[in-house]
Steps between C-alpha positions, in 0.01 A plus 500: 500500500872561532685390813828579667519138616287206391516171691364220280371148553546482875297325767349812654440466874365840587533508879127474574506129575283429196612226257784594271454529124715497190535853371700816446571813703543840334690782671530867416638794702574277798147367531308194390265601222364171369464128581389213276599406146671815381623621165689814413849645478726500802838652574590170661327163506570224752389149412381348829390167352517238776551764769280661763429874473403638841498827693835584652536373854501734800777434750330664793744452788843634408785701651660648187485848658876553465572251222264676259737799500775295332296216349194632314390145420474408869655170412416227522122549519434574130696189398207310649235708324447780751422832336423682825673493839378653827766646730494663844369192679531419873535871593840526325558774242755760395261796525425726668855569608670804646806620315806324635302234690459254215754254638269426792218392267751295302606327822140406582452361150835324500469319830132404489501396135857369484628723221876567493569839657793562267253497208251728674775746585545569128145639464502877460193617693408830338137507607316579822128447453311195380397694190862585422604137542233375259589771250867405523457128435248558219767662284649157425276196540477170317211356700210683656544589865237571762617648830361463850570759770728338759402567860859458621620774263215733598551446872875553478449817293275649769657366820865444407688272738210510746296301247677197646417513866164656584140552395418807291307798631200670338710763324729235350207290386351804325833560325512136388142518373588807292791314340280200422235731353756673279636165386155370411417820313824447305375157395636244746301177495463482875665473840717224641544425870695236694415290806809277492680536833795318347572780252812670630749757374873413485542628856249250635212745554156437354419712196275806546166357381510223759497763778170647385194450715161421350369857520782611269439221251125566489557874455718438196253247363217753532684734265439242227139468616449875474645506150309189391799330343792272575585166655656426840773236506647352816818308560449214748133585527402141569629513858313822573188359334500171687576669833253786488341532157699813412482449124124447508443796732718724283315399183159542664588840646648646181296317238822437309635169372762363739747232387753346730769233534411217488302178474758220492558156640767493770659190648528699822120531523365238260130575564519879525395543135163340575428743785615789286281396208196468728560853630532638147173331405326681786646831386398451138150385597465824697579697185837622625801510267795368702674227305831318534755448227628151419772347285539195277861465615640313793738746662859381507753736652862456401747656743841490657585609852682792342168656397235306697195683630277222627642523853440874533318600816655219707667692787846344481496438125379836367814708578718224357311506169576869446863478616802479266595151383800465729279578801243247379767229489633596842151484649416168337814344649419625850358220724313751719323652199418155370344414835288815492388422144419144603283626785323759284427303181535131590360496855284794381515701821418837341213644301603684184209721384462491125787257450505284189662233712287240676552195720663210312640740238799265469276234340423735210847634423733273310846517351490609135864545399824438688838658432719211619495157341499325836167667586316391186353213702276756671340629179126447505493434875301714740688662785344254743605205281852638470524540878368152565749349256786662692366452851505874562256759625319667211649841569852353512466296181358803321760751613791258466420474130444876470837582656692228319374625163553867585130595483473379138290185541171537312191403699146457371182560693150398393211508742234700312277379220650154486178298534381434147138413582454802725661736248263374228203585724639843579565582133139415419364697794305791347547731799880512476698672226805348332821700509778540757796484266699742719670602174811704568528374860699223668711500188774276644260261674212423266339619178122486487431703187444176308183419691280554192708261289488248784123532531444451128762231450487289813160555655294539181678288238644227722269483800183624327363665813317768300431595138741715305227763466452513876874524564536788254211681667669457838817662362329782312142618550485410869823684581421804285155533657606495864779753437268738317675461162189498289650544153702176512461136589263419212528480123227742398485777238584831661719352772878528516690251287694322774532146367700183557535229235606162640509131422268319741678170422848616604471796736689457825751672728864411462713422806664813645865576435736768630578817301715800588290766327405732786675835547832497690556140391235354733358161405147364498308189402357506149191308395398485136220317321442256220197543276440876531541621141394866516434754775319802354456823698270779382498353151879468462704181516716522811641146498519262206608143576665621818695787342431867562388680186652828617158661537402671825120531470413482871304758699418576861144379559292741706174471690150578374476830688812629326356415158165655589667826600729496195199462271303779665 
């Protein structure tokens, strides 16, 4: 048999969880056609001796919705072996959009997901419907992209500015359902909603999806039920699940798979993961598909007070965060404002619904980089330690440094996923799915697209918490199955040839660095990998030893109903 691409002598780990074997993989016309010990001519042969040959990873929680229009690789996900990314998460999307209203959707995406607005402003929105958006991005893709229908975009399309301020009426819900139906018929992989009360627009108003009442959410979910296809994803679903079982009730009512953010250890609520896991066990035992996502990464946010978001929603702090820099500095010098901030976030006299801030936040934020030599003594100290060393109130020590260094001091925050033993248990928990890279989001604060390299390098090779075969299954077959992508996630004849070839002895994520490669000169954090030798998409080499081949073999991945209708 002749092949377009023949991968020889690799350790084939096929995504099923079964033991790996030494063998070859033959590819023709973008599909796997043979596995085993293969002979025959090939246009190209890759010698994978000493390397693992696995299905390409699926990066299932991304926000490349705008970035994909200028970066068809959706970097940096494929540098870590991802061959497919899923966009449109947490209700945020760039379609549907009324002509001339695209900046509003960009603002939602920018402020919630911390993407520089100057970069988003360069995107030429020449589509209106979800179908038109998918058709537009498919013209130039390096990786495969699956799109979810964003509830915020749908609600804003139907209700305009009133989408942020009131419940919908029956007529508006019907209009939203029609849009979701059209999007699913066009091939979207599902619907995304959002229950995070701390998701605001730049003006300090919660984004449209958060205003939706349950009857609206269930109506949209039942469109997927009627069509018999699609997944429902929820941002901040854990709070709604723990408070009233919304994720379970939505999955039971619609019969669709629901995935939501997230099962993690938090220093703010160190035992909450146990209660959450017990609730998920009950749901699974009842035969209901409502499962949290989890991550192998501890979440470290890097920020300055020039671009900080962690204090959003705090009454006195929120308007300062969105003010120009000179107004920020003026406010931070003001003793009356400092006193109000002290009362709100040190004495904790207010409740901030959906806030990412929690009591004793100052114990989990520390000084990362200082601009002045005299302040280097504070590096590595928490804000509470810095205040104690100076005999100052926490708010004063913090803002004195911020003002003195003109908003440029770099602070680090880590309070999620930091407990190693708990994270190991969560990663091995069969009722949670691994993902949550947030690829394309928070680009100046963190970079999570290296989660797969971190899982394979740190947790599997170094900590040995699971087998390599199990880890690969978690990154491939499990993810493809829940998102309804049935022609990928396994190495099997007849399936798409999305493949990653990596060195199990060296794979790891590199530390992030800063690059100025976004449109309009905006910067972001870059995270590359060691040990990922080839990323192959639809049978073509996309990346070879970290360099782009020039090929653009990606496609928009569409749901099973779309393929059924196309084949009829």
